[in-house]
Amino acid sequence: MAFEPRYPIETKRLRLRPFNRGDVDAVFAYRKREDVARHLFDGPMTHQTATEVVGLRAGQFTLAAEGDKMFLAVDLADPHAMIGEVSLIWRDAVSRQGEIGYIFNPLHHGHGYATEATRVLLGLGFEDLGLHRIYARCAAANTASWHVMERLGMRREAHFREHAFFKGGWDEELVYAILEDEWRAMQPG
Ligand SMILES: CC(C)(COP(=O)(O)OP(=O)(O)OC[C@H]1O[C@@H](n2cnc3c(N)ncnc32)[C@H](O)[C@@H]1OP(=O)(O)O)[C@@H](O)C(=O)NCCC(=O)NCCS
């Protein structure tokens, strides 16, 4: 049976919901930027690519089988604006492993929104999907990204030195993770 959270999911300042075709311009506004794409697999997007990606993501809000990807649009509640996206990938059903990711519009960096939105995914993954371990990967040079992971209580598990040639140079990759027990120990009450 597919795992489908009840949408929207509300936090103190944000709403997480499935993508819809009305998100194209907001997504293009940040995915066209070189500074946003620097550490992502994709390069800066054209409007056409952003349209295709949003069309694909509009159908990716449930997890039914290993390998499925959930992408959620993140709205700032006040003033209302679509400010970024978070993702949860069901990597392994037998070993109950998941991977999270996040991309936010630089106009809305520096307020803790990425941390607040991604924390929701840890709750969904452990509480609702029954995952045992959730990990995230980023370039070692992507300080803002691994700071999010550390704010979420994830541990640095690996630093892969020059493990791949990426965008014209050797890539350094960090892996962070958190186990279900560690996450439960952090919950209030
Ligand atoms: C990775 C990314 C999402 C991090 O964004 P961010 O704004 O730094 O992260 P947060 O939203 O959690 O905000 C944290 C910052 O807000 C500050 N902040 C302000 N109010 C806060 C609050 N109420 N709660 C938490 N943090 C708050 C924190 O101190 C921190 O500032 P600092 O970086 O100066 O220490 C962003 O850099 C990005 O989108 N990058 C491009 C895409 C990308 O590389 N994604 C990751 C691929 S692995």
GROMACS .gro file of C-alpha atoms in nm, residues 3 6 10 12 18 35 62 85 97 108 116 123 126 143 146 154 157-158 172 177:
model
   20
    3PHE     CA    1   0.245   0.574   0.195
    6ARG     CA    2  -0.206   1.405   0.475
   10GLU     CA    3   0.208   2.251   0.848
   12LYS     CA    4   0.533   2.681   1.264
   18PRO     CA    5   0.266   1.820  -0.347
   35ASP     CA    6   2.482   2.948  -0.727
   62THR     CA    7   0.363   0.914  -0.228
   85GLU     CA    8   1.160   2.191  -0.205
   97GLN     CA    9   1.694   0.313   0.454
  108HIS     CA   10   1.492   3.276   0.166
  116GLU     CA   11   1.239   2.328   0.960
  123GLY     CA   12   0.940   1.251   1.121
  126PHE     CA   13   1.083   0.730   1.100
  143THR     CA   14   2.892   2.413   0.401
  146TRP     CA   15   2.602   1.998   0.594
  154MET     CA   16   2.263   1.392   1.189
  157GLU     CA   17   2.962   0.920   0.877
  158ALA     CA   18   3.194   0.955   0.582
  172GLU     CA   19   3.461   1.546  -0.213
  177ALA     CA   20   2.296   0.994   0.881
   0.00000   0.00000   0.00000
